[in-house]
PDB file of C-alpha atoms and ligand atoms in Angstrom:
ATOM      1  CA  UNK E 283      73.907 100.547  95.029  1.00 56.00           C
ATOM      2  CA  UNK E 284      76.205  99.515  97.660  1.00 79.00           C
ATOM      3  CA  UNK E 285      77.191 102.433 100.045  1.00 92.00           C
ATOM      4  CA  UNK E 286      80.117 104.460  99.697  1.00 97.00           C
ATOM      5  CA  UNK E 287      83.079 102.994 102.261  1.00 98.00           C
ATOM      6  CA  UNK E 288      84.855 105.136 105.298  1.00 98.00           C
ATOM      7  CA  UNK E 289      87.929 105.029 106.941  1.00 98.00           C
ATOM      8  CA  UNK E 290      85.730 103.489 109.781  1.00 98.00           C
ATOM      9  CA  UNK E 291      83.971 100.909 107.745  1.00 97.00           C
ATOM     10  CA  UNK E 292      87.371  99.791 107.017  1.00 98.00           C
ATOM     11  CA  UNK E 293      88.735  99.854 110.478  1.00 98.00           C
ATOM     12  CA  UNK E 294      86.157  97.684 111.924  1.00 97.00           C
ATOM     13  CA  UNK E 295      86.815  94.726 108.954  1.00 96.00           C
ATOM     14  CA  UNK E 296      89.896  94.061 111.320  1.00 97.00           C
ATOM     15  CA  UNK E 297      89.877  90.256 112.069  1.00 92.00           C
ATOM     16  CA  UNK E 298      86.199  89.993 110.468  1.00 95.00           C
ATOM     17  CA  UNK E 299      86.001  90.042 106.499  1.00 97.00           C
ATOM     18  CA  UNK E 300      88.958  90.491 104.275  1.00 98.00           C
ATOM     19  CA  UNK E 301      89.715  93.752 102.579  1.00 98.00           C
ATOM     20  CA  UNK E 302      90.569  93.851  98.736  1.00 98.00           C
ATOM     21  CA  UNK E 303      92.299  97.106  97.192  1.00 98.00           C
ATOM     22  CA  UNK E 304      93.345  97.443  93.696  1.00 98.00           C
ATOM     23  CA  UNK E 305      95.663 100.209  92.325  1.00 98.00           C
ATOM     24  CA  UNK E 306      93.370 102.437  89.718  1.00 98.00           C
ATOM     25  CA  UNK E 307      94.500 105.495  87.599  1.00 98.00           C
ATOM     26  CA  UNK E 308      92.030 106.580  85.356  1.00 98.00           C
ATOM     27  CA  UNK E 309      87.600 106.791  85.292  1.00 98.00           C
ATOM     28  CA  UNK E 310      87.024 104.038  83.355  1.00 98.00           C
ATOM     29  CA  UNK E 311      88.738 101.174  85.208  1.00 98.00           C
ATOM     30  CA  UNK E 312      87.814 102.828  88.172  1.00 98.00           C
ATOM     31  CA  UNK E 313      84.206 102.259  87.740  1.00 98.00           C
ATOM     32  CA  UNK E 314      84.587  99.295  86.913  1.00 98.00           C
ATOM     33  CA  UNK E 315      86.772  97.788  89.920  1.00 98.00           C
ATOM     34  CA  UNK E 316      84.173 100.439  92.213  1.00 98.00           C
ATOM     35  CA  UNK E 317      80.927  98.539  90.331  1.00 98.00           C
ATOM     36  CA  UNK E 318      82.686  95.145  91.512  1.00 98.00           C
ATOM     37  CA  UNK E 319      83.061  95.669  94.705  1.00 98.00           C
ATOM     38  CA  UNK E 320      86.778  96.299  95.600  1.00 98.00           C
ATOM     39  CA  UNK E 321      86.752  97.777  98.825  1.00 98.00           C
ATOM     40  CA  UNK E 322      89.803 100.498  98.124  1.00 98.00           C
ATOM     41  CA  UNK E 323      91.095 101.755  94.974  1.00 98.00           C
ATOM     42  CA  UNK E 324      94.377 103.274  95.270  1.00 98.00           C
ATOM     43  CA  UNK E 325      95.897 105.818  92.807  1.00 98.00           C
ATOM     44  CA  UNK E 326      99.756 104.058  93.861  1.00 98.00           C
ATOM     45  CA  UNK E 327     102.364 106.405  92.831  1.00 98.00           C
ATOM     46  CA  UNK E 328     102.832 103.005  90.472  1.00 96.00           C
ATOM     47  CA  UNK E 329     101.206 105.262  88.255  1.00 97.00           C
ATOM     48  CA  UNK E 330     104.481 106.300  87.265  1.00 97.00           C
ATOM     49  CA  UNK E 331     106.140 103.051  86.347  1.00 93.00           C
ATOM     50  CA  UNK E 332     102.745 101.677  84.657  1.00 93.00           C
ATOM     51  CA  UNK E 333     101.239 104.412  83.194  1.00 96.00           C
ATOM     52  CA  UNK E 334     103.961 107.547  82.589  1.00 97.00           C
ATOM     53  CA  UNK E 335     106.689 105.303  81.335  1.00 95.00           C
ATOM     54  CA  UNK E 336     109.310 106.201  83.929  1.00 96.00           C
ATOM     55  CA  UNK E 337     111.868 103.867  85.533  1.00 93.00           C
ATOM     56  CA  UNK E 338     111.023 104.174  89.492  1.00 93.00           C
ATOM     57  CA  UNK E 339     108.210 106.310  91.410  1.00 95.00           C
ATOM     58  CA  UNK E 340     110.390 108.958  92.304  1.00 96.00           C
ATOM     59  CA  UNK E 341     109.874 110.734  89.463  1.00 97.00           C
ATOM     60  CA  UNK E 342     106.340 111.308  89.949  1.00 98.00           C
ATOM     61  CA  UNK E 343     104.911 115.123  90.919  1.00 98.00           C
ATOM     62  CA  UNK E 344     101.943 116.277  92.912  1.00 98.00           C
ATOM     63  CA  UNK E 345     100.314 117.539  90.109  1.00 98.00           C
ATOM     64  CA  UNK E 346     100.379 114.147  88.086  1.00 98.00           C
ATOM     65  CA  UNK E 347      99.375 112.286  91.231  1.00 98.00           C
ATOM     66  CA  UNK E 348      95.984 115.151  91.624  1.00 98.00           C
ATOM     67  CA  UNK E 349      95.356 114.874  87.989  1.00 98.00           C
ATOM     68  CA  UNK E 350      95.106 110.645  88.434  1.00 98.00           C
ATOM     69  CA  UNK E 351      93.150 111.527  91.478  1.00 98.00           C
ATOM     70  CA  UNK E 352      90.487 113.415  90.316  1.00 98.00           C
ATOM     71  CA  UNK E 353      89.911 111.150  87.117  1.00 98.00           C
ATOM     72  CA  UNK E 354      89.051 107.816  89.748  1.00 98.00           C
ATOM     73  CA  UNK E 355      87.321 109.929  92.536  1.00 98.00           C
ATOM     74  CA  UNK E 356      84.756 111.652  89.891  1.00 98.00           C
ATOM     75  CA  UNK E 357      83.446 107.968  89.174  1.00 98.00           C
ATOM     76  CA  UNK E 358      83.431 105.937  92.261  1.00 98.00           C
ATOM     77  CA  UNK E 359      80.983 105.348  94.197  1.00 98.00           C
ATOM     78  CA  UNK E 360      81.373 103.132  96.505  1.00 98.00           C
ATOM     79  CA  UNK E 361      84.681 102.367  96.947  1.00 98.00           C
ATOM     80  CA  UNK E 362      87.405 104.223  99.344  1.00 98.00           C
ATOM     81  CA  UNK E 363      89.712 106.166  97.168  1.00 98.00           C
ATOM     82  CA  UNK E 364      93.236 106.681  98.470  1.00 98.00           C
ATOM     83  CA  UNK E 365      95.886 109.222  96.694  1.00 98.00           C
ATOM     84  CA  UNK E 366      99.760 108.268  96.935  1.00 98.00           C
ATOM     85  CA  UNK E 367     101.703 111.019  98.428  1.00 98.00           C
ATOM     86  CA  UNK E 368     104.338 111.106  95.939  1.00 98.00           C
ATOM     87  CA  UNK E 369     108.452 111.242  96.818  1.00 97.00           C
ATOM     88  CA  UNK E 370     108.989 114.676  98.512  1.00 97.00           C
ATOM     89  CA  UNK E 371     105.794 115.825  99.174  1.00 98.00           C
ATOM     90  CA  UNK E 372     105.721 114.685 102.675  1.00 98.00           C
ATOM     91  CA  UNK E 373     109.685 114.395 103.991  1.00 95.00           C
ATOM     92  CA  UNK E 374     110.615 117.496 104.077  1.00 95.00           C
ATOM     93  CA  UNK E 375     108.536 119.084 106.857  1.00 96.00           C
ATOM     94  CA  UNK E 376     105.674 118.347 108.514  1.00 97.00           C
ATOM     95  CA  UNK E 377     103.575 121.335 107.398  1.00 97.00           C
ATOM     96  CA  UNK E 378     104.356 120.666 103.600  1.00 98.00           C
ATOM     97  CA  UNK E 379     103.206 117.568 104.553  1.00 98.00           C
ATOM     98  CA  UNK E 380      99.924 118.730 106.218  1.00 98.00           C
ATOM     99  CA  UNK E 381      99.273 121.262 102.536  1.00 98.00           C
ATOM    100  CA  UNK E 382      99.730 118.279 100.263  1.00 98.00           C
ATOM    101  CA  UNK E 383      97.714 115.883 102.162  1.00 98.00           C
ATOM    102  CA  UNK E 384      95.089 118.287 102.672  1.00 98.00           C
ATOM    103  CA  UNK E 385      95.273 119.061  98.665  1.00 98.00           C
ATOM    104  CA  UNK E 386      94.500 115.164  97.961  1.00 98.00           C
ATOM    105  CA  UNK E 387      91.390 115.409  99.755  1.00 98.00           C
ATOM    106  CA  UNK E 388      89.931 118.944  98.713  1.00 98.00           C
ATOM    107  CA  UNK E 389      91.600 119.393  95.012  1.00 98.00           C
ATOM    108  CA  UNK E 390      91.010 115.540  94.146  1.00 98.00           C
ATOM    109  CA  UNK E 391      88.476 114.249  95.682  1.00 98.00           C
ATOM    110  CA  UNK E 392      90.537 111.735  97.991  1.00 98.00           C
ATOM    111  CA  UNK E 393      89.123 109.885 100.485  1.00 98.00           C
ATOM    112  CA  UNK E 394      92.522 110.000 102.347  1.00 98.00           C
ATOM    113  CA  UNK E 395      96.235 109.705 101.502  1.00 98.00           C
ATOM    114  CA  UNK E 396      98.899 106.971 101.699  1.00 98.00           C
ATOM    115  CA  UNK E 397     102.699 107.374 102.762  1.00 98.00           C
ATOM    116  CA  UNK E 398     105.532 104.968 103.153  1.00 98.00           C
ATOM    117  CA  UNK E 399     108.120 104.707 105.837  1.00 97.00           C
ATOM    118  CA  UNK E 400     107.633 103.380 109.284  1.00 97.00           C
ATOM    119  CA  UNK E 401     108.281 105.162 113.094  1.00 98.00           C
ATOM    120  CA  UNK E 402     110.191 108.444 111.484  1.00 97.00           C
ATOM    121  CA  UNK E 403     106.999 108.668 110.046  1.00 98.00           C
ATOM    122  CA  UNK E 404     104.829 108.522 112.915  1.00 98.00           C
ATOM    123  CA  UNK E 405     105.011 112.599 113.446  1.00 98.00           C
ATOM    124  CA  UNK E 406     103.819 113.320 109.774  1.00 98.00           C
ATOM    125  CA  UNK E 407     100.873 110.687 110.628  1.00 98.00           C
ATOM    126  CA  UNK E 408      99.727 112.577 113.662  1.00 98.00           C
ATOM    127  CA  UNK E 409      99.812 116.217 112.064  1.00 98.00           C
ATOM    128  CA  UNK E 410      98.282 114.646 108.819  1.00 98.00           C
ATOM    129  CA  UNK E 411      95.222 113.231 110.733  1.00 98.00           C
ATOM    130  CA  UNK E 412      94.911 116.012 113.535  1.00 98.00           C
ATOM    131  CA  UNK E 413      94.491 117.764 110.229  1.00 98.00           C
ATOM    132  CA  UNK E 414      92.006 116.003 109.141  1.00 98.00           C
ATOM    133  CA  UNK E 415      93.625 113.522 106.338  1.00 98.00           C
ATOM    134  CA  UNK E 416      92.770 110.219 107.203  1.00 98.00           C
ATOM    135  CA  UNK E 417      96.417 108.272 106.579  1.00 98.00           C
ATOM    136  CA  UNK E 418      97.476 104.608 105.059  1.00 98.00           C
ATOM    137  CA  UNK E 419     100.490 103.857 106.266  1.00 98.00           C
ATOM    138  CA  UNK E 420     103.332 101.305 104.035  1.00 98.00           C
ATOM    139  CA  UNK E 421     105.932  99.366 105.621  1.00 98.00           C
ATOM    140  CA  UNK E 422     108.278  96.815 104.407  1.00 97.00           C
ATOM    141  CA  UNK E 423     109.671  97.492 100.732  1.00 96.00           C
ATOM    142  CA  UNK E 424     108.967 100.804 100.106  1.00 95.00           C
ATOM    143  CA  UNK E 425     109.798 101.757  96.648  1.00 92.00           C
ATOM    144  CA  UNK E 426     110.206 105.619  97.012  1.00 95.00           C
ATOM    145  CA  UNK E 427     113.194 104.718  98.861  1.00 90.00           C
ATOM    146  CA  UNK E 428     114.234 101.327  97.326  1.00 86.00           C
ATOM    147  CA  UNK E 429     117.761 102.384  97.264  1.00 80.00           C
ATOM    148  CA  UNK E 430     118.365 102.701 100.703  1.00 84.00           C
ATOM    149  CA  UNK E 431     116.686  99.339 100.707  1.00 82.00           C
ATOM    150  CA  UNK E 432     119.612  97.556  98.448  1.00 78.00           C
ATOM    151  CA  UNK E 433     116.534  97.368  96.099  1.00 81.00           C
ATOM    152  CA  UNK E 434     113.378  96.101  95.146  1.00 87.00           C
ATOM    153  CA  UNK E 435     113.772  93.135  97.488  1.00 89.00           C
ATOM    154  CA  UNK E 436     112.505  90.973 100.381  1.00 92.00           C
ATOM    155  CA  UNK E 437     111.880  92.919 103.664  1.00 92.00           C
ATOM    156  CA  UNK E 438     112.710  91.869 107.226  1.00 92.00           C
ATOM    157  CA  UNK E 439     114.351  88.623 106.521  1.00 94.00           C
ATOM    158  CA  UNK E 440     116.508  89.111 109.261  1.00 95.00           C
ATOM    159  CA  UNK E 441     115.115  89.674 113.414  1.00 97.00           C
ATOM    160  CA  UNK E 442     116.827  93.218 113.291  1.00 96.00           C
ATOM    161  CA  UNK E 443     115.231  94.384 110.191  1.00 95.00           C
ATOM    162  CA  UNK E 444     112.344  92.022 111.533  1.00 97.00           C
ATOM    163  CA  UNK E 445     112.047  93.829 114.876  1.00 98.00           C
ATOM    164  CA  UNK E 446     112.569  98.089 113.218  1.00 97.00           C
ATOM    165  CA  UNK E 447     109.425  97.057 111.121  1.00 97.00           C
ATOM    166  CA  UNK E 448     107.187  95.781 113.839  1.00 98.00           C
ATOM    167  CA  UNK E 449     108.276  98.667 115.665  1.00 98.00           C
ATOM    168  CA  UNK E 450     107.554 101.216 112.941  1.00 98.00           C
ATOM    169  CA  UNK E 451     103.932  98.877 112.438  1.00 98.00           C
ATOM    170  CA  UNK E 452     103.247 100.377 116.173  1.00 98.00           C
ATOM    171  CA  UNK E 453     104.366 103.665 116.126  1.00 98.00           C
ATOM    172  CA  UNK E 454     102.609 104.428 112.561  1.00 98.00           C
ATOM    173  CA  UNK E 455      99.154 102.793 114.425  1.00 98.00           C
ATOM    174  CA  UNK E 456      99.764 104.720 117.460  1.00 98.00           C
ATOM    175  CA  UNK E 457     100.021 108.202 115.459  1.00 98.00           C
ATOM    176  CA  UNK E 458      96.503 107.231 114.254  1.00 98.00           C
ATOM    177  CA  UNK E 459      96.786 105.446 110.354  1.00 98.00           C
ATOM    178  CA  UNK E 460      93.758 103.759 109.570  1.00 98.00           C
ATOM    179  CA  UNK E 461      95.291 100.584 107.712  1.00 98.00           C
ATOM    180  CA  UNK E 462      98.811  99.574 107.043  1.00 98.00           C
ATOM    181  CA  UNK E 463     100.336  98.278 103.738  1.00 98.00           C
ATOM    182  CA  UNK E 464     102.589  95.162 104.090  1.00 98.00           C
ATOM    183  CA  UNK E 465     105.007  95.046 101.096  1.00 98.00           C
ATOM    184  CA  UNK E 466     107.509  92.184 100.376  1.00 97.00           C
ATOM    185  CA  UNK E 467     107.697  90.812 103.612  1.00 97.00           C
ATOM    186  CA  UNK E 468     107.737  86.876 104.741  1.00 97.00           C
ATOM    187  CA  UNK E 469     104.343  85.509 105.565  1.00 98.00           C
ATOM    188  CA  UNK E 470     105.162  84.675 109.211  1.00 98.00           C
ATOM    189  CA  UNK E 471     106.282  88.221 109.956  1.00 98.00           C
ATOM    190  CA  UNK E 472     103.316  89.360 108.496  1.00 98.00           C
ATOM    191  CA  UNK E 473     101.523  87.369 110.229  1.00 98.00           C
ATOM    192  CA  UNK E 474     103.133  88.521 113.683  1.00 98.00           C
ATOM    193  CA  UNK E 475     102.635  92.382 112.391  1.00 98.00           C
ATOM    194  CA  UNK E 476      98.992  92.114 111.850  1.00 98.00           C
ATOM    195  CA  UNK E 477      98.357  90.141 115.003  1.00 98.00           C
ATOM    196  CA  UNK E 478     100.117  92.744 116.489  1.00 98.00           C
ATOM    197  CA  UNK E 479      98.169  96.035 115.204  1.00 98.00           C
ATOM    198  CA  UNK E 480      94.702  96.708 115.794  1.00 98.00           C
ATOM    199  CA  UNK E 481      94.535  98.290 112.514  1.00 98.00           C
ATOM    200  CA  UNK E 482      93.822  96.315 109.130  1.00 98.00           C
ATOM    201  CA  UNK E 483      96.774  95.182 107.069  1.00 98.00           C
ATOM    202  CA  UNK E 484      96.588  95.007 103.429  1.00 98.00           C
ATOM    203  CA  UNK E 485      99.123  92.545 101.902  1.00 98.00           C
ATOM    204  CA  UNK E 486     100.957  92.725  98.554  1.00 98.00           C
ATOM    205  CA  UNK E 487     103.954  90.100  98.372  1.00 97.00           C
ATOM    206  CA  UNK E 488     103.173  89.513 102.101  1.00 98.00           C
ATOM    207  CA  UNK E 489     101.166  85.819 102.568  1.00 97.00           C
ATOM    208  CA  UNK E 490      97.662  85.359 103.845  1.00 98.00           C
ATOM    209  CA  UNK E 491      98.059  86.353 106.897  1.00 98.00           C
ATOM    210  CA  UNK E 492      97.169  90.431 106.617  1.00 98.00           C
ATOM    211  CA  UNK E 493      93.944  91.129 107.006  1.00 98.00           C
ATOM    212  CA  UNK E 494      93.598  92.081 103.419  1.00 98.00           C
ATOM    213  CA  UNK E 495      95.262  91.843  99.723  1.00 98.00           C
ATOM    214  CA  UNK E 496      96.363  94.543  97.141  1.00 98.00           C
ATOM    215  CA  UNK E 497      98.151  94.309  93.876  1.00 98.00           C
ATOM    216  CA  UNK E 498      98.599  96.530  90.808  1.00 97.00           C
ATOM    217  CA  UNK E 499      95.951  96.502  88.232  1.00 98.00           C
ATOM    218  CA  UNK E 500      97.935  96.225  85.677  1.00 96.00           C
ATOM    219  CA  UNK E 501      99.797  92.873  86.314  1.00 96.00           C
ATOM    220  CA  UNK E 502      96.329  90.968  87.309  1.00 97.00           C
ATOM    221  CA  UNK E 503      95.001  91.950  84.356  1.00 97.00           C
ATOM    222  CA  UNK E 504      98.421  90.712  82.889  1.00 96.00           C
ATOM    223  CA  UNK E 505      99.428  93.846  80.738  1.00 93.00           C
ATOM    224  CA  UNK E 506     102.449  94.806  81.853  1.00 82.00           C
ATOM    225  CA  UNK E 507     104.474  92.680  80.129  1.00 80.00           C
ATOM    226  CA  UNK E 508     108.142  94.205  81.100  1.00 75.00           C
ATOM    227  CA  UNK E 509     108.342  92.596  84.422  1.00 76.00           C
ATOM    228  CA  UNK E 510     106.045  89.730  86.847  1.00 83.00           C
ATOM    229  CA  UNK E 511     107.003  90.111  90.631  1.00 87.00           C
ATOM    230  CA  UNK E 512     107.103  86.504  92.175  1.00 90.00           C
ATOM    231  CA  UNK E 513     103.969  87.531  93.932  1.00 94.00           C
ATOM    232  CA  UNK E 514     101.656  88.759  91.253  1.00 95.00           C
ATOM    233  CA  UNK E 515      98.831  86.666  90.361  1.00 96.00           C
ATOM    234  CA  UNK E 516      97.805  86.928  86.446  1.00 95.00           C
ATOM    235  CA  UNK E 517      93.980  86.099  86.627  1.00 97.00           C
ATOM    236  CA  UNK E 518      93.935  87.312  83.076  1.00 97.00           C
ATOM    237  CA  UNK E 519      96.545  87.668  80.076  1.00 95.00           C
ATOM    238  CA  UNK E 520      95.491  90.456  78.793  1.00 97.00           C
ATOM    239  CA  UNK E 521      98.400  92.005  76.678  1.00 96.00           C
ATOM    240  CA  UNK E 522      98.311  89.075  73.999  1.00 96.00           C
ATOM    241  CA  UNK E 523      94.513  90.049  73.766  1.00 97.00           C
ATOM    242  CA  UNK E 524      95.443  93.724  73.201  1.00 97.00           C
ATOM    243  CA  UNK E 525      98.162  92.692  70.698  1.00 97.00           C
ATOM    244  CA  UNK E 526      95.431  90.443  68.710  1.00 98.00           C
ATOM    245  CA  UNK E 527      93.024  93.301  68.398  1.00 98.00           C
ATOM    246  CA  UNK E 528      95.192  95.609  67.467  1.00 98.00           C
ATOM    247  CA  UNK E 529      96.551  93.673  64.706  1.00 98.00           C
ATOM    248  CA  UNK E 530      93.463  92.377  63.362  1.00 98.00           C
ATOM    249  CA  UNK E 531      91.986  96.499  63.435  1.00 98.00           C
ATOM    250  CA  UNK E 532      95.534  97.067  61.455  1.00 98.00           C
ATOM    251  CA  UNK E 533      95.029  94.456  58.983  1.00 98.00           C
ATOM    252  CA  UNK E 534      90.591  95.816  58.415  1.00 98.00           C
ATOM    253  CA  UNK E 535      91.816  98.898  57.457  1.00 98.00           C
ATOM    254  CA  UNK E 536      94.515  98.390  55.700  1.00 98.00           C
ATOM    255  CA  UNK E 537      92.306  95.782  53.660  1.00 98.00           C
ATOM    256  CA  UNK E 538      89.304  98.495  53.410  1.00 98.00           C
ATOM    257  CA  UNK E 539      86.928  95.993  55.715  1.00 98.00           C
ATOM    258  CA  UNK E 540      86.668  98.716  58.705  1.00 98.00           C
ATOM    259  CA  UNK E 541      84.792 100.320  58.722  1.00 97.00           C
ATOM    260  CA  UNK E 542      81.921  98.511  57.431  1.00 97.00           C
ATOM    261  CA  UNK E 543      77.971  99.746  56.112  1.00 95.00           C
ATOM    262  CA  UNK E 544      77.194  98.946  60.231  1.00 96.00           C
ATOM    263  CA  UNK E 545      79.427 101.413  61.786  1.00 96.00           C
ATOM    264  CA  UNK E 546      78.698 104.248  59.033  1.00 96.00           C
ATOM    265  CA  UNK E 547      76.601 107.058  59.708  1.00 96.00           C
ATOM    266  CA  UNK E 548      73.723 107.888  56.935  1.00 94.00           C
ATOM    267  CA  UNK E 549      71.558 110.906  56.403  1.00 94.00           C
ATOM    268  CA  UNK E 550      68.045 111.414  54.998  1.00 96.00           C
ATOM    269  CA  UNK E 551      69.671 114.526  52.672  1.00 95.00           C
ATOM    270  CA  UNK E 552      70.585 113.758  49.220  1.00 94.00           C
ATOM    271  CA  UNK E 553      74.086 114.840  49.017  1.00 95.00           C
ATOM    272  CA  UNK E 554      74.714 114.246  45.488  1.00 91.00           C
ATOM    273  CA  UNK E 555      74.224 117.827  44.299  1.00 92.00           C
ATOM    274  CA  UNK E 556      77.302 118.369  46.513  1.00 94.00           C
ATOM    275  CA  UNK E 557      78.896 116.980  43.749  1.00 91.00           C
ATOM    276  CA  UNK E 558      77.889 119.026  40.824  1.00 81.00           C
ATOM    277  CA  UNK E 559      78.118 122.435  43.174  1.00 68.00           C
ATOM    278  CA  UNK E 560      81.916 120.828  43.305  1.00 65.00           C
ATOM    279  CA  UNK E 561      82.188 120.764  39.582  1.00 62.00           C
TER     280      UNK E 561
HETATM  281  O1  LIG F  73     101.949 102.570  94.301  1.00 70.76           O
HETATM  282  C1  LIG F  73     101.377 101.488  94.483  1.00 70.76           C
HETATM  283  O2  LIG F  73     100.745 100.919  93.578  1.00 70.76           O
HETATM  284  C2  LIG F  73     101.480 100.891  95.801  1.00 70.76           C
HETATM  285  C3  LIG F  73     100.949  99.506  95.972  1.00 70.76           C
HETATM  286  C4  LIG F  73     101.891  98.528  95.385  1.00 70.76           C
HETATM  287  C5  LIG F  73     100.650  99.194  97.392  1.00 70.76           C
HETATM  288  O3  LIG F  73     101.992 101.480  96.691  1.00 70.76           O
END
């Protein structure tokens, strides 16, 4: 079995060995992401969006975030397992902050916790870790606060915009996060932000420059059908598959072919006086 992954293992893949993370939120795609050898599974506050039907991943509580938690740390092995701190539980002060990041790792089984926003962030960062928390930070779209943004669009497209990001890439490394999520940004500046870190960036919408790639499970597998982000690689089409089997389990029963003799349970008891005790 391949060892289980820390914050430092990850650290010193900088410039080495790319990283992969994919998004998990429940055991049993969690083992099998951790069996092949992703590097970091991260329960994303996408949770809410892909698995809790709401619109945007504000909605989403602590206590949904802990309960997605506990279901992926309780079955990986290997991999590092990183909880999104969800909208709220980290603005509003630096000690609620501190208590909520300290809950991912002792009521869920975290590995350490990931927050989005860049410099304003860098005091949360330094209690979090003082603490003990080991902290991703995300930069670039950050969809907590995709209003502010104009939207879920393109990031630092402009040298201002350009320049506040690299900044907030610095400060967030200087408070002490361990790796830095790159979201909808343009390749070059990217590019410039990971050269310009000394902590591992993990890419989703963000070229090949970052020192490593994430994307939600759900749209490689290709089963969110609602919406494809310009960046998402489908390696599989999934949903059609789901829709097929689905149908064809309709139609079996429906036609009394499932289930069959095969998936029937027998007994070495003769029931039949069941029958005339009925009678
Ligand atoms: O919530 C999430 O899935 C994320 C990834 C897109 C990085 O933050």
């Amino acid at each position: 079995m391949t060892e289980k992954r820390t914050v430092k293992d990850i650290l010193a893949r900088k410039g080495r060995e790319k990283l992969t993370m994919l998004t998990a939120y429940d055991a049993s795609m969690a083992r099998l992401l951790d069996e092949e050898g992703i590097d970091i599974l991260l329960v994303g506050d996408s949770l809410g969006m892909v698995v809790l039907g709401y619109d945007s991943t504000v909605p989403v509580t602590m206590d949904e975030m802990l309960h997605h938690c506990r279901a992926v740390s309780r079955v990986t092995r290997a991999a590092l397992v990183v909880g999104d701190m969800p909208f709220g539980s980290y603005q509003g002060s630096t000690d609620a902050a501190v208590s909520n990041g300290i809950r991912f790792l002792k009521e869920a089984g975290c590995d350490a916790v990931k927050l989005e926003g860049g410099a304003e962030m860098a005091d949360v960062v330094r209690a979090l870790t003082r603490a003990g928390v080991p902290v991703m930070g995300h930069v670039g779209l950050t969809p907590q606060t995709a209003g502010q943004l104009g939207g879920y669009k393109v990031q630092g497209r402009d040298l201002e915009s350009a320049r506040t990001m690299l900044a907030g890439a610095k400060a967030l490394t200087e408070a002490g996060i361990f790796a830095l999520v790159l979201e909808c940004v343009p390749g070059d500046l990217a590019a410039i932000v990971t050269g310009a870190v000394s902590v591992p960036t993990i890419g989703i919408g963000a070229g090949s420059g970052c020192d490593g790639q994430v994307l939600v499970i759900n749209d490689l597998l290709g089963l969110f059908e609602q919406f494809r982000p310009a960046f998402v690689k489908q390696y599989a089409r999934l949903a059609p598959e789901v829709r097929k089997a689905v149908t064809a389990f309709k139609a079996e029963v429906e036609q009394g072919v499932f289930p069959a003799g095969e998936h029937t349970f027998g007994a070495s008891v003769d029931f039949s006086s069941l029958l005339t005790d009925e009678q």
